Short mmCIF file of C-alpha atoms and ligand atoms in Angstrom, two decimals:
data_model
loop_
_atom_site.label_atom_id
_atom_site.label_comp_id
_atom_site.label_asym_id
_atom_site.label_seq_id
_atom_site.Cartn_x
_atom_site.Cartn_y
_atom_site.Cartn_z
CA MET U 1 5.71 -1.65 -2.26
CA LYS U 2 5.19 1.95 -2.62
CA ILE U 3 2.61 4.24 -1.67
CA GLY U 4 2.66 7.72 -3.26
CA ILE U 5 1.27 10.40 -0.59
CA PHE U 6 -0.92 13.14 -3.07
CA GLY U 7 -2.94 16.36 -2.55
CA LEU U 8 -3.32 19.45 -2.50
CA SER U 9 -0.90 22.17 -1.33
CA GLU U 10 -0.87 22.22 2.55
CA SER U 11 -3.40 19.56 2.89
CA GLY U 12 -0.80 18.27 5.45
CA LYS U 13 1.05 15.73 3.49
CA THR U 14 4.51 16.20 4.51
CA THR U 15 3.23 16.29 8.33
CA VAL U 16 1.03 12.90 8.08
CA PHE U 17 4.29 11.71 6.24
CA GLN U 18 6.27 12.58 8.90
CA ALA U 19 4.37 10.83 11.22
CA LEU U 20 4.74 7.86 9.64
CA SER U 21 8.33 7.69 8.45
CA GLY U 22 9.55 9.65 12.22
CA LEU U 23 11.79 11.43 9.50
CA LYS U 24 12.08 15.03 10.23
CA ILE U 25 11.65 17.34 7.06
CA GLU U 26 13.67 20.44 6.78
CA GLY U 27 13.24 22.99 4.06
CA GLN U 28 11.64 20.95 1.02
CA LYS U 29 12.73 21.53 -2.16
CA ALA U 30 9.55 22.17 -4.24
CA THR U 31 10.29 19.16 -6.66
CA GLU U 32 11.79 16.51 -4.65
CA ALA U 33 10.16 13.83 -2.83
CA ASN U 34 10.56 12.48 0.21
CA ARG U 35 11.18 8.84 0.51
CA ALA U 36 10.94 6.64 4.06
CA ILE U 37 10.85 2.97 4.27
CA VAL U 38 8.67 1.75 7.40
CA LYS U 39 8.86 -1.14 9.21
CA VAL U 40 5.45 -2.92 9.74
CA PRO U 41 5.14 -3.52 13.46
CA ASP U 42 4.04 -7.28 13.89
CA ALA U 43 3.66 -8.65 17.46
CA ARG U 44 4.08 -12.18 16.09
CA LEU U 45 7.52 -11.29 15.02
CA GLU U 46 8.10 -10.03 18.53
CA LYS U 47 7.15 -13.63 20.27
CA LEU U 48 8.92 -15.38 17.61
CA ASN U 49 12.19 -13.31 18.49
CA GLU U 50 11.31 -14.45 22.18
CA PHE U 51 11.47 -18.25 20.77
CA TYR U 52 14.11 -18.17 19.09
CA HIS U 53 16.62 -15.59 20.05
CA PRO U 54 18.09 -15.11 17.06
CA GLN U 55 21.21 -12.46 16.46
CA LYS U 56 18.65 -10.64 14.00
CA LYS U 57 15.06 -9.69 13.17
CA VAL U 58 13.90 -8.57 10.31
CA TYR U 59 10.46 -6.61 9.36
CA SER U 60 8.66 -6.44 6.88
CA THR U 61 8.50 -2.90 5.19
CA ILE U 62 6.83 -0.28 3.00
CA GLU U 63 7.70 2.55 1.26
CA TYR U 64 5.87 5.91 1.39
CA VAL U 65 6.72 8.52 -0.56
CA ASP U 66 6.04 12.18 -0.33
CA MET U 67 4.94 13.55 -3.63
CA ASN U 68 5.72 17.00 -2.24
CA ALA U 69 4.35 20.55 -3.36
CA GLY U 70 4.56 19.73 -6.68
CA ALA U 71 0.39 20.16 -6.67
CA SER U 72 1.00 23.59 -7.13
CA SER U 73 2.15 23.87 -10.37
CA LYS U 74 0.10 26.35 -11.90
CA GLY U 75 0.68 28.54 -8.92
CA SER U 76 -2.98 27.95 -7.66
CA GLY U 77 -2.11 24.71 -5.86
CA SER U 78 -5.12 22.78 -6.76
CA THR U 79 -4.24 21.07 -9.72
CA LEU U 80 -1.98 18.21 -10.29
CA ASN U 81 1.01 18.82 -12.48
CA ASP U 82 2.04 16.04 -15.39
CA GLN U 83 5.32 15.42 -13.40
CA LEU U 84 3.25 14.35 -10.09
CA LEU U 85 0.81 12.45 -12.11
CA GLY U 86 3.91 10.68 -14.24
CA ASN U 87 5.31 9.80 -10.52
CA LEU U 88 2.44 8.56 -9.10
CA ARG U 89 1.98 6.05 -12.21
CA THR U 90 5.12 4.22 -10.58
CA MET U 91 3.53 4.01 -6.96
CA ASP U 92 1.69 0.36 -6.26
CA ALA U 93 -1.03 2.33 -4.50
CA LEU U 94 -1.92 5.99 -3.84
CA ALA U 95 -2.45 7.83 -0.40
CA LEU U 96 -4.58 11.18 -1.00
CA VAL U 97 -4.43 13.49 1.95
CA VAL U 98 -7.52 15.78 2.10
CA ARG U 99 -7.63 18.52 5.16
CA ALA U 100 -10.22 19.01 7.52
CA PHE U 101 -8.32 20.75 10.34
CA ILE U 102 -9.15 24.02 10.99
CA SER U 103 -6.89 26.77 11.51
CA MET U 104 -6.59 30.55 11.11
CA GLU U 105 -2.55 30.07 10.35
CA VAL U 106 -2.83 27.84 7.30
CA ALA U 107 -5.09 29.05 4.27
CA HIS U 108 -6.97 26.83 2.57
CA VAL U 109 -6.24 26.83 -1.04
CA LYS U 110 -9.29 26.44 -2.47
CA GLY U 111 -10.65 29.06 0.44
CA SER U 112 -12.75 26.85 2.67
CA ILE U 113 -12.29 23.39 4.10
CA ASP U 114 -14.27 20.82 2.46
CA TYR U 115 -13.23 17.34 2.68
CA LEU U 116 -16.05 15.63 0.68
CA ARG U 117 -15.29 18.68 -2.13
CA ASP U 118 -11.58 17.89 -2.28
CA VAL U 119 -11.96 14.32 -2.23
CA GLN U 120 -14.25 15.13 -5.60
CA SER U 121 -12.10 17.10 -7.03
CA MET U 122 -8.46 15.12 -6.79
CA ILE U 123 -10.36 11.72 -7.66
CA ALA U 124 -11.47 13.96 -11.16
CA GLU U 125 -8.18 14.66 -11.56
CA LEU U 126 -6.71 11.36 -11.86
CA VAL U 127 -9.73 9.99 -14.42
CA LEU U 128 -9.27 12.81 -16.28
CA SER U 129 -5.09 11.83 -16.46
CA ASP U 130 -6.69 8.33 -17.51
CA LEU U 131 -8.60 9.47 -20.02
CA SER U 132 -5.82 11.68 -21.78
CA VAL U 133 -3.90 8.17 -21.50
CA VAL U 134 -6.81 6.16 -22.90
CA GLU U 135 -7.29 9.22 -25.60
CA LYS U 136 -3.81 9.67 -27.03
CA ASN U 137 -3.34 5.42 -27.22
CA LEU U 138 -6.72 5.07 -29.17
CA ASP U 139 -5.22 7.50 -31.75
CA LYS U 140 -1.83 5.62 -32.04
CA VAL U 141 -3.42 1.93 -32.29
CA GLU U 142 -6.22 3.19 -35.08
CA ARG U 143 -3.31 5.00 -36.79
CA SER U 144 -1.60 1.48 -36.68
CA LEU U 145 -5.19 -0.27 -37.75
CA LYS U 146 -4.64 1.87 -41.03
CA SER U 147 -1.78 0.04 -42.29
CA GLU U 148 -2.42 -3.42 -40.35
CA LYS U 149 -5.70 -5.43 -39.03
CA LYS U 150 -3.53 -6.98 -36.27
CA GLN U 151 -6.16 -9.19 -34.21
CA ASP U 152 -4.37 -7.53 -30.81
CA LEU U 153 -4.46 -4.25 -32.06
CA LEU U 154 -8.68 -4.86 -32.87
CA LEU U 155 -8.85 -5.91 -29.18
CA LYS U 156 -6.24 -3.43 -27.81
CA LYS U 157 -8.56 -1.03 -29.46
CA GLN U 158 -11.98 -2.71 -27.91
CA VAL U 159 -10.16 -2.69 -24.38
CA LEU U 160 -9.52 1.27 -24.53
CA LEU U 161 -13.03 1.83 -26.05
CA ARG U 162 -14.26 0.65 -22.67
CA CYS U 163 -11.86 2.31 -20.67
CA LYS U 164 -13.04 5.84 -22.53
CA GLU U 165 -16.66 5.10 -21.87
CA CYS U 166 -16.15 4.39 -17.88
CA LEU U 167 -13.97 7.57 -17.50
CA GLU U 168 -16.12 9.47 -19.48
CA LYS U 169 -18.65 8.72 -16.98
CA GLU U 170 -16.70 9.58 -14.23
CA GLN U 171 -15.76 6.07 -12.92
CA LEU U 172 -12.32 5.04 -11.89
CA LEU U 173 -10.99 2.17 -13.66
CA GLN U 174 -10.85 -0.03 -10.90
CA THR U 175 -14.76 -0.24 -11.22
CA ILE U 176 -14.25 -2.63 -15.01
CA THR U 177 -13.66 -6.54 -14.25
CA PHE U 178 -10.88 -7.13 -17.28
CA THR U 179 -10.10 -10.59 -18.04
CA PRO U 180 -6.36 -11.45 -17.20
CA GLY U 181 -5.59 -10.85 -20.96
CA GLU U 182 -7.21 -7.54 -21.15
CA GLN U 183 -5.60 -6.66 -18.22
CA GLU U 184 -2.18 -7.48 -19.88
CA LEU U 185 -2.72 -4.79 -22.67
CA LEU U 186 -3.28 -2.38 -19.93
CA THR U 187 -0.79 -3.02 -17.48
CA SER U 188 2.04 -0.81 -19.11
CA TYR U 189 -0.65 2.33 -19.18
CA GLN U 190 -0.14 2.49 -15.71
CA PHE U 191 -3.40 4.00 -15.10
CA LEU U 192 -4.32 6.11 -11.98
CA THR U 193 -7.83 5.04 -11.16
CA GLN U 194 -6.55 0.98 -11.44
CA LYS U 195 -4.62 1.41 -7.93
CA PRO U 196 -5.65 0.86 -4.49
CA LEU U 197 -6.41 4.31 -2.97
CA MET U 198 -6.44 5.11 0.66
CA ILE U 199 -8.22 8.40 1.40
CA ILE U 200 -6.83 9.81 4.55
CA VAL U 201 -8.51 12.72 5.77
CA ASN U 202 -6.17 14.82 8.15
CA THR U 203 -8.34 15.86 11.21
CA GLY U 204 -7.40 18.62 13.76
CA GLU U 205 -7.56 18.25 17.43
CA GLY U 206 -10.96 17.67 18.58
CA GLN U 207 -12.99 16.95 15.67
CA ASP U 208 -15.01 13.90 15.29
CA SER U 209 -12.48 11.48 13.00
CA ASP U 210 -14.94 8.70 13.35
CA LYS U 211 -17.99 10.46 12.15
CA ILE U 212 -16.54 11.97 9.44
CA VAL U 213 -15.01 8.26 7.98
CA LYS U 214 -18.85 7.06 8.68
CA GLU U 215 -19.74 10.14 6.42
CA LEU U 216 -17.27 9.52 3.70
CA ALA U 217 -16.69 5.95 3.73
CA PRO U 218 -20.50 5.10 2.01
CA LYS U 219 -19.52 7.09 -0.98
CA TYR U 220 -16.39 5.18 -1.61
CA SER U 221 -15.82 1.82 0.25
CA HIS U 222 -18.27 0.12 -2.23
CA ILE U 223 -15.11 0.31 -4.53
CA HIS U 224 -13.32 -2.79 -3.69
CA ASN U 225 -9.97 -1.04 -3.70
CA ILE U 226 -10.41 2.34 -1.55
CA LEU U 227 -10.36 3.03 2.14
CA VAL U 228 -11.02 5.66 3.93
CA THR U 229 -9.71 6.22 6.98
CA ALA U 230 -8.78 9.78 9.14
CA ILE U 231 -5.62 10.69 11.04
CA CYS U 232 -4.70 13.74 13.07
CA GLY U 233 -1.40 14.17 11.24
CA LYS U 234 -0.32 16.95 13.66
CA LEU U 235 -1.37 15.15 16.82
CA GLU U 236 0.05 11.86 15.53
CA LEU U 237 3.83 13.87 14.39
CA GLU U 238 4.17 15.14 18.13
CA ILE U 239 3.48 11.35 19.31
CA ALA U 240 5.69 10.26 17.31
CA GLU U 241 8.45 12.57 18.14
CA LEU U 242 7.97 11.27 21.94
CA PRO U 243 11.09 9.60 23.36
CA ALA U 244 9.60 5.68 23.52
CA GLN U 245 8.61 5.39 27.54
CA GLU U 246 7.03 8.98 26.91
CA GLN U 247 5.11 8.03 24.00
CA LYS U 248 3.80 5.14 25.98
CA GLU U 249 2.39 6.97 28.73
CA PHE U 250 0.97 9.34 26.54
CA LEU U 251 -1.25 7.01 25.04
CA GLN U 252 -2.01 5.05 28.41
CA GLU U 253 -3.83 8.40 29.18
CA ILE U 254 -5.83 8.85 26.49
CA ASN U 255 -6.64 5.53 26.77
CA VAL U 256 -4.58 3.84 23.34
CA THR U 257 -3.06 0.91 23.45
CA GLU U 258 -1.09 1.72 20.35
CA PRO U 259 -0.06 4.26 17.58
CA ALA U 260 -2.72 5.07 15.36
CA LEU U 261 0.05 4.57 12.82
CA ASN U 262 0.23 1.44 13.58
CA ARG U 263 -3.23 1.08 12.61
CA PHE U 264 -2.77 2.89 9.64
CA ILE U 265 0.08 0.63 8.18
CA ALA U 266 -2.30 -2.78 9.00
CA GLU U 267 -4.44 -0.88 6.82
CA SER U 268 -2.10 0.02 4.02
CA PHE U 269 -1.51 -3.81 4.31
CA ARG U 270 -5.52 -4.33 3.83
CA LEU U 271 -5.83 -2.43 0.73
CA LEU U 272 -2.80 -4.04 -0.97
CA GLY U 273 -4.10 -7.17 -0.59
CA LEU U 274 -0.44 -8.36 1.15
CA ILE U 275 -0.08 -11.28 3.71
CA VAL U 276 2.62 -11.79 5.70
CA PHE U 277 4.87 -15.35 6.43
CA PHE U 278 7.39 -15.55 8.66
CA THR U 279 10.82 -17.64 8.45
CA VAL U 280 12.45 -18.57 11.77
CA GLY U 281 16.08 -20.03 12.93
CA GLU U 282 19.13 -19.08 14.96
CA ASP U 283 20.38 -16.47 12.71
CA GLU U 284 16.80 -14.83 12.10
CA VAL U 285 13.42 -14.56 12.52
CA ARG U 286 11.83 -12.45 9.60
CA ALA U 287 8.54 -11.58 8.25
CA TRP U 288 8.03 -10.76 4.80
CA THR U 289 5.37 -9.71 2.59
CA LEU U 290 3.50 -11.35 -0.21
CA PRO U 291 0.59 -10.91 -1.96
CA LYS U 292 -2.77 -12.65 -0.91
CA ASP U 293 -3.47 -16.04 -2.65
CA SER U 294 0.18 -16.66 -3.51
CA LYS U 295 1.78 -20.13 -4.07
CA VAL U 296 4.49 -20.95 -1.57
CA LEU U 297 7.04 -21.17 -4.87
CA LYS U 298 6.26 -17.50 -4.91
CA ALA U 299 7.21 -17.05 -1.27
CA ALA U 300 10.58 -18.86 -1.86
CA GLY U 301 11.27 -16.16 -4.69
CA THR U 302 10.59 -13.67 -2.26
CA ILE U 303 13.26 -14.72 0.33
CA HIS U 304 15.90 -15.87 -3.06
CA SER U 305 15.78 -16.91 -6.73
CA ASP U 306 17.69 -19.91 -5.44
CA LEU U 307 15.12 -21.17 -3.60
CA GLU U 308 12.32 -20.79 -6.40
CA ARG U 309 14.89 -22.38 -9.29
CA GLY U 310 15.83 -25.19 -6.41
CA PHE U 311 12.61 -25.86 -4.97
CA ILE U 312 11.93 -29.76 -3.92
CA ARG U 313 9.05 -28.59 -1.11
CA ALA U 314 8.09 -26.06 2.01
CA GLU U 315 7.83 -27.01 5.50
CA VAL U 316 5.13 -24.91 6.97
CA PHE U 317 3.64 -24.79 10.49
CA ARG U 318 0.97 -22.08 11.56
CA TYR U 319 2.49 -19.18 13.98
CA ASP U 320 -0.71 -20.35 16.56
CA ASP U 321 -0.02 -23.57 16.88
CA LEU U 322 3.95 -22.57 17.69
CA VAL U 323 2.31 -19.88 20.36
CA ALA U 324 0.42 -22.78 21.71
CA VAL U 325 3.05 -25.50 22.31
CA GLN U 326 4.84 -22.00 23.63
CA GLY U 327 7.43 -21.70 20.79
CA ALA U 328 8.41 -25.81 21.33
CA GLU U 329 8.99 -26.44 17.40
CA SER U 330 9.77 -30.47 18.75
CA LYS U 331 6.19 -30.80 19.99
CA LEU U 332 4.57 -29.95 16.58
CA LYS U 333 6.48 -32.28 15.40
CA ASP U 334 5.09 -34.83 17.24
CA THR U 335 1.80 -33.60 17.19
CA GLY U 336 2.00 -33.86 13.05
CA LYS U 337 1.53 -29.82 12.95
CA ILE U 338 4.70 -29.27 10.50
CA ARG U 339 3.26 -29.81 6.87
CA LEU U 340 5.22 -30.95 3.67
CA GLU U 341 3.60 -28.88 1.01
CA GLY U 342 4.26 -28.75 -2.79
CA ARG U 343 5.09 -25.97 -4.84
CA ASP U 344 1.26 -25.31 -5.54
CA TYR U 345 0.29 -24.77 -1.83
CA ILE U 346 -1.61 -21.35 -1.18
CA VAL U 347 0.39 -19.45 1.71
CA GLN U 348 -1.61 -18.16 4.42
CA ASP U 349 -1.38 -15.21 6.30
CA GLY U 350 0.99 -16.09 9.65
CA ASP U 351 2.69 -19.06 8.28
CA ILE U 352 6.44 -20.34 8.95
CA ILE U 353 7.92 -21.59 6.22
CA THR U 354 11.42 -23.68 5.60
CA ILE U 355 11.93 -23.71 1.79
CA ARG U 356 13.98 -27.43 1.26
CA PHE U 357 15.82 -26.37 -2.28
CA ASN U 358 18.47 -27.99 -4.26
CA VAL U 359 20.27 -25.62 -6.93
CA LYS U 360 22.76 -27.64 -9.06
CA LYS U 361 26.50 -25.99 -9.37
CA ASN U 362 27.89 -25.92 -12.85
N1 LIG R 401 -4.01 23.16 13.00
C1 LIG R 401 -3.32 22.15 12.29
N2 LIG R 401 -2.37 22.38 11.88
C2 LIG R 401 -1.84 21.31 10.80
C3 LIG R 401 -2.68 19.94 10.98
N3 LIG R 401 -2.01 19.02 9.85
C4 LIG R 401 -0.64 20.13 9.25
N4 LIG R 401 -1.04 21.42 9.77
C5 LIG R 401 -0.31 22.67 9.17
O1 LIG R 401 -0.58 22.73 7.94
C6 LIG R 401 0.86 23.58 7.19
C7 LIG R 401 1.21 22.68 5.94
O2 LIG R 401 1.21 21.35 6.37
P1 LIG R 401 2.30 20.13 5.32
O3 LIG R 401 2.04 18.89 6.09
O4 LIG R 401 3.38 20.68 5.22
O5 LIG R 401 0.99 20.51 3.84
P2 LIG R 401 1.59 20.05 2.88
O6 LIG R 401 0.71 18.89 2.27
O7 LIG R 401 2.63 18.61 2.65
O8 LIG R 401 1.95 21.14 2.00
P3 LIG R 401 2.94 21.09 0.69
O9 LIG R 401 3.57 20.11 0.41
O10 LIG R 401 3.53 22.83 0.49
O11 LIG R 401 1.75 21.10 -0.37
C8 LIG R 401 1.78 23.09 8.31
O12 LIG R 401 1.74 24.42 8.65
C9 LIG R 401 1.55 22.09 9.29
O13 LIG R 401 1.90 22.69 10.73
C10 LIG R 401 -3.29 19.52 11.57
O14 LIG R 401 -3.92 18.66 12.15
N5 LIG R 401 -3.87 20.67 12.43
MG1 LIG R 402 4.83 19.01 1.83
#
């Protein structure tokens, strides 16, 4: 899962990225993106580690990509250039950083601080970019239709016209529901306004983050795949850079049980519609991610393609049930809490799964 971070110049993208990843970025190159693979903190994995004492515990991960100063193509830093937009198209989800923090040292590219304006203008750029992709492809389809009236071309034209109408009203494509067949025609265009979007308001110390989120969220959260959140990037970066013990003490002092980053990562998960299932054993306990409502056959394939190919059945029990018996798996057997499931079973968040499989060797 890749999340692309973008926004106006000097809105705090790299600060947020560094806070998230703990990576130190020095002297960035304007054209390069910073990439970090971040472990998803999960208290359940820690608990499983205590129960099984495996040699390894493996977290699930999310990749964050800091798109960097690519925004400043025209020298103004206030528009997104084609290369950046192209990179964003390859991401699974987008994270837009907008500045709310006040600082005399850092000038705002637009001359004043107005995060609502910045959100609107950045989203408008995504809409325009998608519109230009739609128009280009409509031209192509119409040219092809002159030589042959194929059914699938006619359908494509219809769907693209619907996209055009939506984008011309400055609405995001994620507000349209497409049939699976229609969606298939659109997937290769990698539309930006179909991707899950996280709006991250970068607040300064002393600013009321909750108030800002409450102000912005109603404008966007009615759209299914948009999530509004606020983070004090600079403070979070300072916290992330503290040694572990000091970090704990500091958080206790300000009465917080975990860094905002953990919440942020959990929100990324929710936005992406991901769930976690576990595999356990003496060698390793491991957290795996899966899109919500996936079948167990897909879970098997996530672990290894052999497990999918040779799938026989899955043994499944709940994390909560295991905790209730303090990790004594044998007790679950006695009480019938270990279920045998077929390939169509829908995996639930927190399932612990063992795949029984058989692959014929040639
Ligand atoms: N006071 C204050 N300064 C901040 C905050 N967040 C970022 N900054 C400062 O703003 C400047 C720009 O931050 P960056 O994180 O580099 O911003 P960016 O969006 O990555 O910038 P470009 O990559 O150049 O587009 C830096 O000097 C940061 O230290 C904040 O919350 N408060
Ligand atoms: Mg940067």
